Amino acid sequence: MVGNTNADSSGKLQQLREILAEVTDLNRAAMVLEWDQETYMPPGGVQGRAEQLSTLLRLSHVKFTSDEVGRLLDDLEDELASAPFDSDEASIVRVTRRDYDQARKLPPDLVAEIARAGSVAQPVWRKAREDADFASFAPYLEKNVELNRRIADALGYKDRPYDALLDRSEPGMTSKELAGIFAQLKDAIVPLVAGIARHADAIDDSALHRGFDPDLQVAYALDVVKHLGYDLERGRQDISTHPFSTGFGPGDVRITTRVSRDFFNECLFGSIHESGHAMYNQGMAREIDRTPLWDGASPGVHESQSRLWENLVGRSRAFWRHFYPSLRSVFPDPLRGVEEEDFYRAVNKSHPTYIRVEADEVTYNLHVLLRFELENELLEGKLKVKDLPEAWNSRFKSYLGLDVPNDRDGALQDIHWSFVSFGIFPGYTIGNLVSAQLMEKIRLDIPDLDAQIERGQFANLLGWLRKNVHRHGRKFTPNELLERATGKPLTAAPWIAYVQQKFGALYSLEAARAG
Ligand code: ZN
């Protein structure tokens, strides 16, 4: 009898895996088309490409949400009830069930309305941002707020409507948990930003703006990420307006970058960031390929991998001990007279900016906090769309100390609100926190990490990430993954300790804190 059950469950699992493999293929074909759109497609291809993408994604949605998948999941949940939680079989069924229920809870007409609203609002948002004219975008944002509320109602939530949206991108996270974390962050960052502002001239970053040959920058960046462990047999780098990383499967995970002659940070740190994402995908177990498990645990955990390499490694003192001599030999003119220590300090200069995507390590999470609060209040009707710019500006002043000059540099800056996509922003902060929480544990497990980095050795670090994070893909929720890797759920303490220590030293703030 036991034998029969096993035969049944392996037959049904095989059937489920075949459907999931086809769904994955359709989605990945769409991703190849999107990659092409961002890199090489001529402008005339836009209309045709939109139709191709919508056809592929519709086919994949229909296949994935079929009654057949539901029946297979019902049967397999019974048959695999005693399989270990972290086995591939149990995890495929558990994660597919979560995706399936969420996809089925949204009525098809709501899904269609969301897609339509996004494509109508996006050009209006672009024009409004250009003209710094919030009023012309306001009616579309009102519509998007209403649609976000309908999504939350359809998915269901216990506490706040935001929870439904958050759970979709960061499974298991609640707005209550995040609100507590953001409160700790605010208490730590606001005084740190003020301290740095009083010592702003402690760091001179003018060398970064001296003019760096773009082709040499791209080649140097590719050399660095290869050295870190990004596998070019299974990857490549191209140029795009907005850098991104995309994985078509274990054998093909690509990155893009952009380059500016007048600002060194963009190409190198952007490339390290995207290669952090890409190494995550390259490290996922082949056994879970072509299933919903072959992806990051969440956008936040994905961001932790890019931030870890970009900031905790790439902006560290040890990193520049190794790389500065080669950088200087590639760019002797702009780096004339710039010593290694000066360069390390320059790439870590911190100062408040209006624009989130230009924000440094210290101030970034305040930009996210602002959006987290405003999205919650809009969703709960506590804030009216027409009052959004005023709420934005006054909070921005109190968190970052700047007067927002216009809505282009304020409430209109992000593309996110032109789509129906509340609940995405917290992932950026979760990524920052997870990167520091993992690094705290990595330093315990690899005590001479800095010495290894100074020697240009990254294999132990990458090996730790492969073993504890990458290979699992989406098997675990963010907190499950963190518990297993570090013994604790998400906590802000390691990140706060990291920025206080690093920037306290860079800006000589010890005395200021004591006084
Ligand atoms: Zn990223």
XYZ file of C-alpha atoms and ligand atoms in Angstrom:
516
model
C 0.000 0.000 0.000
C 2.820 2.324 0.865
C 4.353 1.467 -2.492
C 1.143 2.451 -4.253
C 0.955 5.817 -2.545
C 4.517 6.568 -3.550
C 3.886 5.533 -7.124
C 0.773 7.729 -7.187
C 2.418 10.755 -5.686
C 5.454 10.509 -7.930
C 3.166 10.176 -10.962
C 1.137 13.228 -9.913
C 4.224 15.194 -9.002
C 5.577 14.382 -12.441
C 2.354 15.683 -14.017
C 2.496 18.869 -11.951
C 6.159 19.405 -12.774
C 5.434 19.066 -16.489
C 2.807 21.820 -16.332
C 5.044 24.039 -14.190
C 7.923 23.523 -16.635
C 5.760 24.760 -19.516
C 4.568 27.749 -17.489
C 8.203 28.561 -16.668
C 9.190 28.284 -20.340
C 6.453 30.719 -21.374
C 7.477 33.193 -18.666
C 11.155 32.930 -19.585
C 10.407 33.437 -23.276
C 8.602 36.640 -22.230
C 11.668 37.654 -20.200
C 13.949 37.202 -23.225
C 11.635 39.507 -25.198
C 11.734 42.061 -22.348
C 15.541 41.874 -22.200
C 15.682 42.490 -25.953
C 13.275 45.423 -25.618
C 15.563 47.077 -23.056
C 18.805 46.467 -24.951
C 18.673 46.141 -28.761
C 15.087 46.456 -30.044
C 14.525 49.407 -32.417
C 11.846 51.928 -31.313
C 9.463 50.694 -34.022
C 9.148 47.350 -32.251
C 7.200 48.662 -29.259
C 3.661 47.893 -30.439
C 4.409 44.391 -31.738
C 6.429 43.544 -28.648
C 3.576 44.560 -26.322
C 1.271 42.143 -28.200
C 3.797 39.284 -28.098
C 4.342 39.736 -24.379
C 0.672 39.910 -23.580
C 0.014 36.694 -25.568
C 2.786 34.755 -23.817
C 1.811 35.962 -20.354
C -1.868 35.231 -20.945
C -1.049 31.668 -22.032
C 1.135 31.150 -18.986
C -1.548 32.555 -16.654
C -4.272 30.330 -18.124
C -2.076 27.247 -17.875
C -0.995 27.995 -14.315
C -4.463 28.799 -12.928
C -6.192 25.791 -14.529
C -8.476 23.513 -12.485
C -6.082 20.681 -13.273
C -3.277 22.354 -11.300
C -5.730 22.791 -8.393
C -6.663 19.078 -8.418
C -3.020 17.976 -8.569
C -2.184 20.259 -5.639
C -5.127 18.884 -3.576
C -3.998 15.297 -4.153
C -0.305 15.984 -3.620
C -0.912 17.877 -0.373
C -2.491 14.693 1.054
C 0.075 12.354 -0.369
C 3.117 14.399 0.629
C 1.799 15.391 4.064
C 4.669 13.590 5.810
C 7.450 14.644 3.405
C 10.144 16.821 5.028
C 9.348 20.569 4.921
C 12.565 21.406 3.089
C 12.391 18.555 0.561
C 12.080 19.617 -3.089
C 8.737 17.758 -3.395
C 7.020 19.332 -0.370
C 8.439 22.771 -1.199
C 7.276 22.699 -4.824
C 3.750 21.852 -3.690
C 3.730 24.419 -0.845
C 5.059 27.354 -2.918
C 2.965 26.491 -5.980
C -0.109 26.427 -3.720
C 0.660 29.926 -2.431
C 1.095 31.318 -5.952
C -1.926 29.430 -7.247
C -4.298 30.669 -4.531
C -3.171 34.261 -4.975
C -3.526 34.085 -8.750
C -6.995 32.530 -8.468
C -8.223 35.058 -5.921
C -7.930 37.942 -8.389
C -10.949 37.960 -10.711
C -9.938 38.055 -14.425
C -11.744 41.377 -15.015
C -9.768 42.979 -12.177
C -6.510 41.634 -13.662
C -7.430 43.116 -17.043
C -8.384 46.453 -15.447
C -5.035 46.596 -13.614
C -3.109 46.022 -16.858
C -5.161 48.678 -18.662
C -4.845 51.243 -15.864
C -1.070 50.811 -15.840
C -0.620 51.294 -19.565
C -2.907 54.347 -19.595
C -1.325 56.000 -16.537
C 2.311 55.516 -17.504
C 2.547 58.062 -20.374
C 0.484 60.544 -18.304
C 2.925 60.111 -15.407
C 5.931 60.684 -17.707
C 4.494 63.943 -19.002
C 3.406 65.052 -15.517
C 6.883 64.386 -14.122
C 8.494 66.298 -16.981
C 6.213 69.289 -16.308
C 6.351 68.857 -12.501
C 2.545 68.954 -12.680
C 1.056 66.674 -10.032
C -2.563 67.748 -10.681
C -2.605 66.190 -14.166
C -1.509 62.810 -12.754
C -3.738 62.891 -9.647
C -6.893 61.311 -11.226
C -4.820 58.340 -12.456
C -3.221 57.854 -9.070
C -6.681 57.936 -7.495
C -7.690 55.123 -9.833
C -4.568 53.150 -8.902
C -5.217 53.598 -5.186
C -8.732 52.252 -5.713
C -7.415 49.247 -7.667
C -4.808 48.514 -4.990
C -7.616 48.528 -2.432
C -9.623 46.096 -4.553
C -6.598 43.793 -4.827
C -6.190 43.882 -1.042
C -9.894 43.080 -0.574
C -9.734 40.216 -3.072
C -6.634 38.689 -1.462
C -7.872 39.273 2.097
C -5.997 40.514 5.192
C -6.270 40.441 8.967
C -4.974 43.821 10.069
C -4.273 46.484 7.449
C -5.001 46.367 3.685
C -1.265 46.872 3.044
C -0.627 43.412 4.549
C -2.319 41.739 1.590
C -0.095 43.574 -0.897
C 3.058 43.074 1.147
C 2.423 39.356 1.573
C 2.283 39.028 -2.194
C 5.862 40.254 -2.663
C 7.420 39.500 0.758
C 5.620 36.368 1.978
C 4.987 36.307 5.709
C 5.878 39.982 6.318
C 3.295 42.262 7.941
C 3.014 46.029 8.016
C 3.129 45.847 11.819
C 6.503 44.087 11.758
C 7.800 46.596 9.203
C 6.446 49.628 11.062
C 8.451 48.527 14.134
C 11.590 48.104 12.060
C 11.163 51.467 10.325
C 10.701 53.192 13.710
C 14.091 51.823 14.841
C 15.682 52.856 11.558
C 14.312 56.388 11.804
C 15.601 56.800 15.362
C 19.061 55.713 14.267
C 19.348 57.396 10.856
C 17.903 60.888 11.385
C 20.572 61.871 13.964
C 23.292 60.187 11.867
C 22.269 62.235 8.800
C 22.367 65.395 10.906
C 25.832 64.508 12.252
C 27.158 63.860 8.754
C 25.685 67.179 7.555
C 27.709 69.013 10.231
C 30.899 67.318 8.927
C 29.989 67.351 5.223
C 33.403 68.618 4.099
C 35.177 65.624 5.692
C 34.916 63.832 2.332
C 35.845 65.208 -1.091
C 34.436 63.156 -3.976
C 35.383 65.503 -6.829
C 37.754 62.854 -8.261
C 34.729 60.697 -9.180
C 33.533 63.433 -11.570
C 36.797 63.996 -13.463
C 35.892 62.147 -16.659
C 36.402 58.384 -17.038
C 36.497 56.808 -20.509
C 33.146 54.933 -20.847
C 34.487 51.902 -22.777
C 37.264 51.395 -20.254
C 34.741 51.665 -17.416
C 32.501 48.956 -18.885
C 35.461 46.630 -19.488
C 36.860 47.237 -15.996
C 33.470 46.598 -14.359
C 33.064 43.324 -16.240
C 36.527 42.272 -15.102
C 35.649 43.020 -11.475
C 32.340 41.110 -11.455
C 34.005 38.140 -13.126
C 36.560 38.212 -10.338
C 33.800 38.262 -7.699
C 32.329 35.050 -9.123
C 29.801 36.044 -11.807
C 30.107 33.184 -14.313
C 30.343 34.507 -17.883
C 29.954 31.027 -19.367
C 26.388 31.409 -18.091
C 26.027 35.177 -18.343
C 26.779 38.363 -20.278
C 26.715 42.117 -19.831
C 24.998 44.676 -22.086
C 24.076 48.356 -21.882
C 20.572 49.631 -21.003
C 19.007 52.856 -19.705
C 17.913 51.192 -16.457
C 20.323 48.498 -15.280
C 18.794 45.130 -14.422
C 19.534 41.439 -14.100
C 17.419 38.683 -15.611
C 17.645 34.899 -15.371
C 16.354 32.689 -18.173
C 17.507 29.542 -16.365
C 20.622 28.149 -14.665
C 22.634 28.383 -17.898
C 21.810 31.985 -18.851
C 21.641 34.810 -16.287
C 22.357 38.249 -17.759
C 23.112 41.711 -16.433
C 22.955 45.178 -17.951
C 24.712 48.349 -16.912
C 24.862 52.029 -17.800
C 27.862 54.285 -17.892
C 28.498 57.986 -17.347
C 31.756 59.707 -18.259
C 31.268 62.260 -15.509
C 30.303 60.023 -12.597
C 32.421 56.975 -11.865
C 30.066 55.226 -9.398
C 27.282 54.523 -11.870
C 28.929 51.827 -13.990
C 31.114 49.961 -11.490
C 28.745 49.905 -8.512
C 25.751 49.340 -10.794
C 27.527 46.348 -12.344
C 28.501 44.913 -8.951
C 24.873 45.388 -7.815
C 23.428 43.544 -10.807
C 26.045 40.785 -10.612
C 24.965 40.240 -6.980
C 21.444 39.577 -8.268
C 22.821 37.397 -11.055
C 25.095 35.286 -8.824
C 21.996 34.523 -6.699
C 20.235 33.070 -9.750
C 23.368 31.293 -10.952
C 23.613 29.602 -7.544
C 20.108 28.112 -7.446
C 19.945 24.312 -7.375
C 19.458 22.721 -10.801
C 16.980 20.270 -9.230
C 14.445 23.090 -8.756
C 14.854 24.506 -12.270
C 11.621 24.962 -14.270
C 9.533 25.136 -11.082
C 8.247 28.183 -9.134
C 11.129 27.549 -6.677
C 13.749 28.711 -9.184
C 13.735 32.406 -8.220
C 14.656 34.644 -5.285
C 12.945 34.052 -1.922
C 11.425 37.531 -2.408
C 12.374 40.814 -4.108
C 13.757 41.915 -0.711
C 15.996 38.860 -0.356
C 17.072 39.304 -3.990
C 18.003 42.894 -3.195
C 20.032 41.690 -0.195
C 22.367 39.855 -2.553
C 22.926 42.894 -4.776
C 23.418 45.214 -1.795
C 25.779 42.844 -0.029
C 28.169 42.819 -2.991
C 27.672 46.470 -3.929
C 27.946 48.067 -0.494
C 29.232 45.696 2.184
C 31.902 44.307 -0.143
C 32.317 46.854 -2.979
C 32.359 49.935 -0.759
C 34.584 48.366 1.909
C 38.125 49.396 2.774
C 39.417 45.862 2.109
C 37.918 45.790 -1.391
C 39.796 48.929 -2.456
C 43.048 47.693 -0.958
C 42.832 44.953 -3.582
C 41.342 46.799 -6.554
C 42.675 50.356 -6.341
C 46.099 49.662 -7.890
C 44.520 48.123 -11.010
C 41.873 50.866 -11.209
C 44.579 53.506 -11.052
C 46.554 51.870 -13.824
C 43.459 51.874 -16.061
C 42.582 55.528 -15.260
C 45.900 57.265 -14.507
C 44.694 60.765 -15.497
C 41.499 61.233 -13.485
C 43.062 59.463 -10.483
C 46.313 61.454 -10.468
C 47.100 62.442 -6.892
C 44.175 60.432 -5.468
C 45.407 57.986 -2.824
C 43.705 54.685 -2.012
C 42.238 56.015 1.243
C 40.900 59.152 -0.525
C 39.215 56.977 -3.120
C 37.621 54.700 -0.504
C 36.268 57.788 1.252
C 35.008 59.344 -1.994
C 32.878 56.334 -2.996
C 31.288 56.451 0.463
C 30.339 60.127 0.538
C 26.910 60.525 2.115
C 24.563 63.445 1.619
C 20.770 63.766 1.411
C 19.332 63.844 -2.119
C 15.781 64.340 -3.369
C 15.869 61.256 -5.574
C 15.648 57.762 -4.057
C 17.630 55.990 -6.776
C 20.545 58.380 -6.214
C 20.495 57.980 -2.416
C 23.523 56.670 -0.510
C 23.668 53.846 2.033
C 22.754 56.018 5.034
C 19.804 57.946 3.641
C 18.246 55.311 1.354
C 15.944 53.720 3.927
C 14.404 57.097 4.817
C 13.175 57.380 1.215
C 11.537 53.975 1.590
C 10.021 54.802 4.990
C 8.358 57.882 3.487
C 6.733 55.812 0.723
C 5.719 53.029 3.126
C 3.854 55.539 5.308
C 2.210 57.359 2.401
C 1.057 54.180 0.627
C -0.518 52.912 3.847
C -2.334 56.186 4.455
C -3.572 56.435 0.851
C -4.826 52.865 0.975
C -6.684 53.436 4.242
C -8.197 56.735 3.051
C -6.367 58.719 5.751
C -4.597 60.704 3.060
C -6.281 62.084 -0.069
C -4.365 61.932 -3.348
C -4.695 65.702 -3.814
C -2.915 66.253 -0.484
C -0.065 63.860 -1.318
C 2.568 66.429 -2.455
C 2.132 68.447 0.733
C 2.405 65.323 2.912
C 5.462 64.217 0.926
C 7.247 67.544 1.227
C 6.686 68.088 4.916
C 7.802 64.564 5.834
C 10.800 64.818 3.512
C 11.880 67.959 5.319
C 11.621 66.326 8.726
C 13.427 63.090 7.727
C 16.093 64.397 5.356
C 16.222 68.096 6.143
C 15.625 69.257 2.557
C 12.953 71.513 1.074
C 11.550 69.730 -2.003
C 11.692 72.284 -4.857
C 8.999 70.736 -7.084
C 6.971 67.538 -7.562
C 9.362 66.203 -10.207
C 11.949 65.854 -7.452
C 9.208 64.881 -4.994
C 6.023 62.848 -5.231
C 6.255 62.310 -9.017
C 9.770 60.796 -9.136
C 9.036 57.045 -9.086
C 7.527 55.047 -11.935
C 5.955 52.669 -9.372
C 2.845 54.736 -8.711
C 1.994 54.855 -12.414
C 1.516 51.092 -12.191
C -0.845 49.410 -9.784
C 1.919 48.219 -7.508
C 1.776 49.337 -3.883
C 3.820 47.268 -1.445
C 6.971 47.047 -3.570
C 9.122 49.730 -1.908
C 9.711 47.985 1.463
C 11.640 45.271 -0.409
C 14.507 47.761 -0.922
C 14.879 48.319 2.811
C 14.427 44.625 3.592
C 17.297 44.026 1.161
C 19.579 46.440 3.006
C 18.768 44.912 6.400
C 19.083 41.304 5.237
C 22.483 42.034 3.677
C 23.859 43.285 7.017
C 22.198 40.491 9.000
C 23.772 37.863 6.727
C 27.144 39.631 6.823
C 27.170 39.572 10.642
C 26.876 35.769 10.521
C 29.339 35.459 7.623
C 31.961 37.299 9.693
C 31.500 34.758 12.511
C 31.859 31.862 10.084
C 34.745 33.421 8.061
C 36.716 35.396 10.675
C 39.420 36.522 8.226
C 36.959 37.730 5.584
C 38.582 41.163 5.230
C 42.021 39.615 4.742
C 40.580 37.364 2.040
C 38.946 40.350 0.304
C 42.215 42.320 0.471
C 43.872 39.404 -1.357
C 41.068 39.412 -3.950
C 39.691 36.063 -2.751
C 35.898 35.872 -2.887
C 35.302 32.128 -3.226
C 34.615 31.476 0.479
C 32.152 34.348 0.665
C 30.339 33.238 -2.481
C 30.401 29.644 -1.239
C 28.720 30.683 2.037
C 25.985 32.533 0.129
C 25.504 29.606 -2.271
C 25.080 27.156 0.602
C 22.900 29.274 2.900
C 20.883 31.404 0.470
C 21.264 30.807 -3.261
C 20.661 27.096 -3.687
C 17.271 27.222 -1.885
C 15.632 29.606 -4.364
C 12.076 30.273 -3.148
C 11.870 27.216 -0.907
C 11.655 29.371 2.218
C 9.964 32.674 3.055
C 12.340 35.549 3.907
C 12.020 34.959 7.657
C 12.332 31.174 7.325
C 15.494 31.670 5.310
C 16.947 34.150 7.825
C 16.124 31.871 10.776
C 17.963 29.025 9.097
C 20.942 31.106 7.988
C 21.385 33.413 11.005
C 19.197 31.988 13.797
C 16.939 35.072 13.845
C 14.042 36.577 11.883
C 14.552 39.962 10.194
C 16.159 42.498 12.527
C 17.433 46.043 11.956
C 20.196 45.864 14.589
C 23.077 44.578 12.393
C 22.444 47.191 9.693
C 22.196 50.018 12.238
C 25.448 48.905 13.903
C 27.126 48.689 10.486
C 26.234 52.216 9.291
C 26.898 53.815 12.681
C 30.331 52.244 12.850
C 31.307 52.833 9.211
C 30.011 56.382 8.814
C 30.907 57.374 12.378
C 34.519 56.575 11.445
C 34.362 58.171 7.969
C 32.969 61.430 9.357
C 34.729 61.361 12.771
C 31.397 61.434 14.591
C 32.553 59.754 17.823
C 33.158 63.092 19.504
C 29.862 64.474 18.260
C 27.954 61.497 19.693
C 29.725 61.683 23.044
C 29.097 65.436 23.212
Zn 18.564 45.553 -7.240
